[in-house]
Amino acid sequence: MTNLHIITPVKDSIETTLRTIDSIINSVSSVEFNYTIYNDFSTDEATEKLIVASQKYNFTLINLKELTIHPSPNYLMVLQLAQKKAIAENAHLMIIESDVIVENDTIQKLYDFAELLDHPGIIASVTKDLNGDINFPYLYAKKFNASVIETKKRLSFCCTLLTNKLLNAYSFDELNPEKMWFDIFISHKSVGLGFKNYLLTSLPVLHLPHSSRPWKLLKYSNPIKYYWRKITKGLDKI
């Protein structure tokens, strides 16, 4: 039986993060999982609340400022650390980001699909808004009727399982350190290595986009300003 590691990278947005933590900890699952939060240079106030939560819920809290002086975002380091731990313990790696609230059966069902689907590399839950409508980054899934979709399109890391076989097939040490985000590249790499990627529209999670990096909401409200900041400040490299 393959083990399960769950991680949540965190950058402030502490109230949303605490909801994420609560939804994970209170999940109903027959699979025992190892849960780690990677605190990516949150404020002192947010960090203190994470420390309190880690003591209350007994999850592992890793403060990246103790490991690096590289400024946030440090998604590359998070992926590299998490991959090594998952491989060492024969575990799938599930990423649940800090702006996502899972249902109480999400974790169990994602794990079950990893065991049942044909040669899976990445399996992701579709994301929905407070009204129950599919939202970014899966707007393209609105046209699908099937509940389990094999896809070559990008799968976000909002609520996503990377199988142990994929983790063993490609080292995240080879990822481009000049980039900030890696979901698109790893999605395509998985397919390129012969794995199948799946999107589950029957297993939605609540997504509150960019709660930790509110400037990214400009992508929808003021795209010109968003892309100006992206280009001139070197932000959001994918």
Short mmCIF file of C-alpha atoms in Angstrom, two decimals:
data_model
loop_
_atom_site.label_atom_id
_atom_site.label_comp_id
_atom_site.label_asym_id
_atom_site.label_seq_id
_atom_site.Cartn_x
_atom_site.Cartn_y
_atom_site.Cartn_z
CA MET A 1 0.00 0.00 0.00
CA THR A 2 1.36 3.39 -1.01
CA ASN A 3 1.56 6.01 1.73
CA LEU A 4 0.28 9.57 1.40
CA HIS A 5 1.94 12.90 2.08
CA ILE A 6 -0.07 16.13 1.94
CA ILE A 7 1.52 19.57 1.74
CA THR A 8 0.24 23.13 1.83
CA PRO A 9 2.56 25.99 0.84
CA VAL A 10 1.56 29.12 2.78
CA LYS A 11 2.23 32.82 2.30
CA ASP A 12 0.13 34.86 4.76
CA SER A 13 -3.66 34.88 4.07
CA ILE A 14 -3.87 33.23 7.46
CA GLU A 15 -7.65 33.12 7.87
CA THR A 16 -8.12 31.26 4.59
CA THR A 17 -5.16 29.04 5.44
CA LEU A 18 -6.72 28.06 8.77
CA ARG A 19 -9.88 27.03 6.92
CA THR A 20 -7.73 24.93 4.59
CA ILE A 21 -5.99 23.28 7.53
CA ASP A 22 -9.26 22.58 9.30
CA SER A 23 -10.80 20.98 6.20
CA ILE A 24 -7.78 18.69 5.78
CA ILE A 25 -7.44 17.68 9.41
CA ASN A 26 -11.16 16.92 9.69
CA SER A 27 -11.28 14.84 6.53
CA VAL A 28 -12.72 11.34 6.77
CA SER A 29 -10.10 8.96 5.44
CA SER A 30 -8.98 5.39 6.02
CA VAL A 31 -5.57 6.43 4.75
CA GLU A 32 -3.25 7.82 7.37
CA PHE A 33 -1.40 10.77 5.92
CA ASN A 34 1.58 12.91 6.83
CA TYR A 35 0.64 16.61 6.66
CA THR A 36 3.23 19.36 6.27
CA ILE A 37 2.84 23.11 5.90
CA TYR A 38 5.66 25.02 4.24
CA ASN A 39 5.57 28.58 5.57
CA ASP A 40 7.04 30.78 2.83
CA PHE A 41 8.09 33.94 4.67
CA SER A 42 4.70 34.83 6.10
CA THR A 43 4.47 37.75 8.52
CA ASP A 44 5.42 37.18 12.16
CA GLU A 45 1.75 37.36 13.13
CA ALA A 46 0.74 34.74 10.56
CA THR A 47 3.69 32.55 11.51
CA GLU A 48 2.70 32.63 15.17
CA LYS A 49 -0.82 31.50 14.26
CA LEU A 50 0.63 28.66 12.19
CA ILE A 51 2.75 27.57 15.15
CA VAL A 52 -0.34 27.50 17.37
CA ALA A 53 -2.27 25.54 14.72
CA SER A 54 0.57 23.03 14.32
CA GLN A 55 0.51 22.35 18.06
CA LYS A 56 -3.27 22.02 18.07
CA TYR A 57 -3.56 19.77 15.00
CA ASN A 58 -0.19 18.00 15.21
CA PHE A 59 1.03 18.70 11.67
CA THR A 60 4.61 19.46 10.65
CA LEU A 61 5.42 23.16 10.15
CA ILE A 62 8.52 24.03 8.15
CA ASN A 63 9.51 27.71 8.16
CA LEU A 64 11.44 28.27 4.96
CA LYS A 65 13.21 31.33 6.35
CA GLU A 66 15.18 28.86 8.47
CA LEU A 67 16.37 27.08 5.31
CA THR A 68 16.92 29.83 2.75
CA ILE A 69 17.35 33.57 2.26
CA HIS A 70 15.71 33.36 -1.16
CA PRO A 71 12.61 35.58 -1.16
CA SER A 72 9.12 34.19 -1.57
CA PRO A 73 7.83 32.44 -3.63
CA ASN A 74 9.89 29.34 -2.94
CA TYR A 75 7.66 26.80 -4.66
CA LEU A 76 10.68 25.10 -6.22
CA MET A 77 12.23 24.37 -2.84
CA VAL A 78 8.89 23.16 -1.50
CA LEU A 79 8.46 20.72 -4.38
CA GLN A 80 12.01 19.45 -4.09
CA LEU A 81 11.80 18.88 -0.33
CA ALA A 82 8.38 17.27 -0.55
CA GLN A 83 9.39 14.99 -3.43
CA LYS A 84 12.40 13.64 -1.57
CA LYS A 85 10.33 12.92 1.55
CA ALA A 86 7.57 11.22 -0.43
CA ILE A 87 10.00 9.01 -2.34
CA ALA A 88 11.81 8.05 0.86
CA GLU A 89 8.53 6.90 2.42
CA ASN A 90 6.95 5.36 -0.71
CA ALA A 91 4.19 7.96 -0.73
CA HIS A 92 2.00 9.78 -3.20
CA LEU A 93 2.26 13.56 -2.86
CA MET A 94 -0.94 15.58 -2.57
CA ILE A 95 -0.76 19.37 -2.84
CA ILE A 96 -3.64 21.33 -1.32
CA GLU A 97 -3.00 25.03 -1.61
CA SER A 98 -3.87 27.59 1.05
CA ASP A 99 -6.80 29.05 -0.89
CA VAL A 100 -8.59 25.70 -1.22
CA ILE A 101 -11.18 24.12 1.07
CA VAL A 102 -11.62 20.37 0.58
CA GLU A 103 -14.70 18.26 1.27
CA ASN A 104 -14.47 15.60 3.95
CA ASP A 105 -14.11 12.83 1.34
CA THR A 106 -11.76 14.61 -1.09
CA ILE A 107 -8.53 13.14 0.23
CA GLN A 108 -9.83 9.57 0.41
CA LYS A 109 -11.29 9.68 -3.10
CA LEU A 110 -8.20 11.22 -4.67
CA TYR A 111 -6.14 8.47 -3.08
CA ASP A 112 -8.57 5.80 -4.29
CA PHE A 113 -8.43 7.13 -7.85
CA ALA A 114 -4.63 6.99 -7.74
CA GLU A 115 -4.93 3.27 -7.06
CA LEU A 116 -7.70 2.59 -9.60
CA LEU A 117 -7.02 4.71 -12.70
CA ASP A 118 -4.89 3.56 -15.60
CA HIS A 119 -1.23 4.59 -15.19
CA PRO A 120 -1.94 7.96 -13.53
CA GLY A 121 0.72 10.63 -13.20
CA ILE A 122 -1.36 13.54 -11.90
CA ILE A 123 -4.94 13.56 -10.61
CA ALA A 124 -6.67 16.85 -9.80
CA SER A 125 -9.98 17.95 -8.34
CA VAL A 126 -11.85 20.57 -10.32
CA THR A 127 -12.25 23.90 -8.51
CA LYS A 128 -15.47 25.80 -7.90
CA ASP A 129 -16.45 29.16 -6.44
CA LEU A 130 -18.85 29.95 -3.61
CA ASN A 131 -21.77 29.65 -6.02
CA GLY A 132 -20.74 26.14 -7.05
CA ASP A 133 -19.57 27.18 -10.51
CA ILE A 134 -16.31 25.91 -11.98
CA ASN A 135 -13.71 28.67 -11.70
CA PHE A 136 -10.10 29.45 -12.57
CA PRO A 137 -7.92 27.56 -13.39
CA TYR A 138 -10.37 24.99 -14.78
CA LEU A 139 -12.73 27.11 -16.84
CA TYR A 140 -11.99 24.83 -19.79
CA ALA A 141 -13.66 21.96 -17.92
CA LYS A 142 -17.12 23.54 -18.13
CA LYS A 143 -17.65 21.86 -21.50
CA PHE A 144 -16.98 18.34 -20.20
CA ASN A 145 -19.78 15.96 -19.22
CA ALA A 146 -17.69 13.06 -17.95
CA SER A 147 -16.83 12.91 -14.26
CA VAL A 148 -13.30 11.59 -14.85
CA ILE A 149 -11.44 13.23 -17.70
CA GLU A 150 -8.10 12.15 -19.09
CA THR A 151 -6.47 15.36 -20.27
CA LYS A 152 -3.28 16.69 -21.77
CA LYS A 153 -4.17 20.20 -20.63
CA ARG A 154 -2.46 21.85 -17.68
CA LEU A 155 -3.52 20.64 -14.25
CA SER A 156 -3.17 23.18 -11.49
CA PHE A 157 -1.74 22.28 -8.09
CA CYS A 158 -4.81 23.68 -6.26
CA CYS A 159 -5.84 20.22 -5.05
CA THR A 160 -3.77 17.66 -6.86
CA LEU A 161 -2.15 14.28 -6.33
CA LEU A 162 1.21 13.45 -7.88
CA THR A 163 1.65 9.70 -7.91
CA ASN A 164 4.66 8.02 -6.41
CA LYS A 165 5.54 6.57 -9.81
CA LEU A 166 5.68 10.05 -11.34
CA LEU A 167 7.79 11.31 -8.44
CA ASN A 168 10.26 8.51 -9.08
CA ALA A 169 10.28 9.11 -12.83
CA TYR A 170 11.28 12.78 -12.81
CA SER A 171 13.46 14.69 -10.35
CA PHE A 172 12.27 18.15 -9.41
CA ASP A 173 15.94 19.06 -9.06
CA GLU A 174 15.83 19.39 -12.85
CA LEU A 175 13.15 22.12 -12.80
CA ASN A 176 14.13 25.55 -14.09
CA PRO A 177 15.20 27.68 -11.08
CA GLU A 178 14.39 30.85 -13.03
CA LYS A 179 10.68 30.01 -12.87
CA MET A 180 8.30 30.57 -9.95
CA TRP A 181 5.45 28.14 -10.69
CA PHE A 182 5.69 24.64 -12.11
CA ASP A 183 2.23 23.13 -12.56
CA ILE A 184 2.14 23.63 -16.34
CA PHE A 185 5.60 22.17 -16.90
CA ILE A 186 5.07 19.17 -14.62
CA SER A 187 1.66 18.49 -16.20
CA HIS A 188 3.24 18.31 -19.63
CA LYS A 189 6.25 16.37 -18.34
CA SER A 190 3.98 13.74 -16.86
CA VAL A 191 2.31 13.16 -20.22
CA GLY A 192 5.68 13.22 -21.97
CA LEU A 193 6.89 10.43 -19.69
CA GLY A 194 3.96 8.26 -20.70
CA PHE A 195 1.68 8.86 -17.72
CA LYS A 196 -1.98 9.82 -17.93
CA ASN A 197 -3.30 12.95 -16.21
CA TYR A 198 -6.87 13.10 -14.94
CA LEU A 199 -9.25 15.88 -13.91
CA LEU A 200 -12.11 14.89 -11.61
CA THR A 201 -15.19 17.04 -12.17
CA SER A 202 -17.13 14.81 -9.77
CA LEU A 203 -14.84 15.77 -6.88
CA PRO A 204 -14.94 19.58 -6.65
CA VAL A 205 -13.19 21.72 -4.06
CA LEU A 206 -13.80 25.33 -3.08
CA HIS A 207 -11.18 27.66 -4.54
CA LEU A 208 -10.74 31.25 -3.36
CA PRO A 209 -8.17 32.34 -5.97
CA HIS A 210 -4.99 34.19 -5.00
CA SER A 211 -5.93 34.77 -1.38
CA SER A 212 -2.23 34.78 -0.48
CA ARG A 213 -1.15 36.98 -3.39
CA PRO A 214 -4.05 39.41 -3.96
CA TRP A 215 -2.17 41.42 -6.62
CA LYS A 216 -2.74 38.45 -8.96
CA LEU A 217 -6.47 39.24 -8.96
CA LEU A 218 -5.54 42.06 -11.32
CA LYS A 219 -5.43 39.35 -14.00
CA TYR A 220 -9.25 39.53 -14.01
CA SER A 221 -10.02 43.11 -12.93
CA ASN A 222 -7.21 44.98 -14.70
CA PRO A 223 -5.25 42.64 -17.01
CA ILE A 224 -3.12 45.44 -18.46
CA LYS A 225 -1.87 46.39 -15.00
CA TYR A 226 -1.37 42.71 -14.14
CA TYR A 227 0.82 42.01 -17.17
CA TRP A 228 2.71 45.28 -16.66
CA ARG A 229 3.63 44.19 -13.13
CA LYS A 230 4.38 40.68 -14.32
CA ILE A 231 6.82 41.93 -16.98
CA THR A 232 8.44 44.88 -15.21
CA LYS A 233 8.83 43.18 -11.81
CA GLY A 234 9.58 39.69 -13.10
CA LEU A 235 6.61 38.22 -11.22
CA ASP A 236 4.55 35.09 -11.77
CA LYS A 237 7.05 33.23 -13.97
CA ILE A 238 5.67 29.89 -15.20
#
